Amino acid sequence: MASAKLTPLGIAVLELLHERPMHPYEMAALMRERYVDTRVNVKAGSLYHTVERLHRSGFIEVVDTQRDGRRPERTVYGMTQTGLDEFNRRGRELLGDVATEFPAYLSGLAVIDELGREATLNELETRLMRLRAAVASDRAVLQHLAEEKTPEIYWLDWRYSCDHRLFELEWTERLADDLRSGRIPFQDNQPPKLTLITQEDDDERKTS
C-alpha cells in the first residue's frame, strides 16, 4: 500500500506524467527546459531516487522499455490511479495550506546588529548585486515566454518566483538605504531591551 508523502520533486515527476509516460532522462530534460529547478531541487541522482521511490510506493509503474542503439535500456514510467489520487490530494494541500517556512535570509537579518555596520552593508551590497542579476534574467525569461505565447497558467510558479525576487530586491534596497542613512541605527552590540509576552500576558490581554 502506498504511504509515502509526495515531495516537491515527486510532485514535479507526476506533473510530467500527466502528459504522457516517459523515462527519467526525458523528465530531467523537460524539467531543465521548463525551469522546474526554480522551485524544486533537481539533481540527476535525486531524480532517479525519487522515481524509484514513487515506483516502490505504487504511484508509478513501468509501461515500456526502450533501447536506442548501444545506449543503456531506458525504463518508461506511467502514473497509476493511486499516483493520480495522491497527486490530487497533495496538490490541493500544497495550494490551500499556509505552511510556516524558515528562509535563511531571516536568520541573516536577525544578526545584523551583531555583524556591525561595515560587514552588514558589504554583505547586503553582495546580495543586491546577485538579486539584480537574477531579476534581469527573470525578465528575459518572462519576455521569452510571452513571445512564445506560452499559456500563462503553465508558468504561474515562475511568475511567483520572479515577483518574490523583485520584492526581495526592492525591500533589501530600502533596508540598505535605511542602514546607511541611520534611519535604522545600529545599537553597537548593546543588550536589546525587549519584553517577552508570556502566555499569561496574552490571556489577560484577550480577556481585558
PDB file of N, CA and C in Angstrom, residues 87 89 100 130 138:
ATOM      1  N   PHE A  87      -1.508  12.526  -6.060  1.00  0.00           N
ATOM      2  CA  PHE A  87      -1.106  13.801  -6.668  1.00  0.00           C
ATOM      3  C   PHE A  87      -2.184  14.857  -6.437  1.00  0.00           C
ATOM      4  N   ARG A  89      -4.551  14.875  -4.124  1.00  0.00           N
ATOM      5  CA  ARG A  89      -4.673  15.182  -2.698  1.00  0.00           C
ATOM      6  C   ARG A  89      -3.560  16.106  -2.240  1.00  0.00           C
ATOM      7  N   THR A 100       4.336  27.244   7.520  1.00  0.00           N
ATOM      8  CA  THR A 100       5.369  28.088   8.098  1.00  0.00           C
ATOM      9  C   THR A 100       6.710  27.695   7.490  1.00  0.00           C
ATOM     10  N   ARG A 130      23.580  40.247  -6.682  1.00  0.00           N
ATOM     11  CA  ARG A 130      23.072  38.950  -7.150  1.00  0.00           C
ATOM     12  C   ARG A 130      21.582  39.020  -7.469  1.00  0.00           C
ATOM     13  N   ASP A 138      15.260  36.975 -14.919  1.00  0.00           N
ATOM     14  CA  ASP A 138      13.830  36.673 -14.852  1.00  0.00           C
ATOM     15  C   ASP A 138      13.065  37.406 -15.949  1.00  0.00           C
TER      16      ASP A 138
END
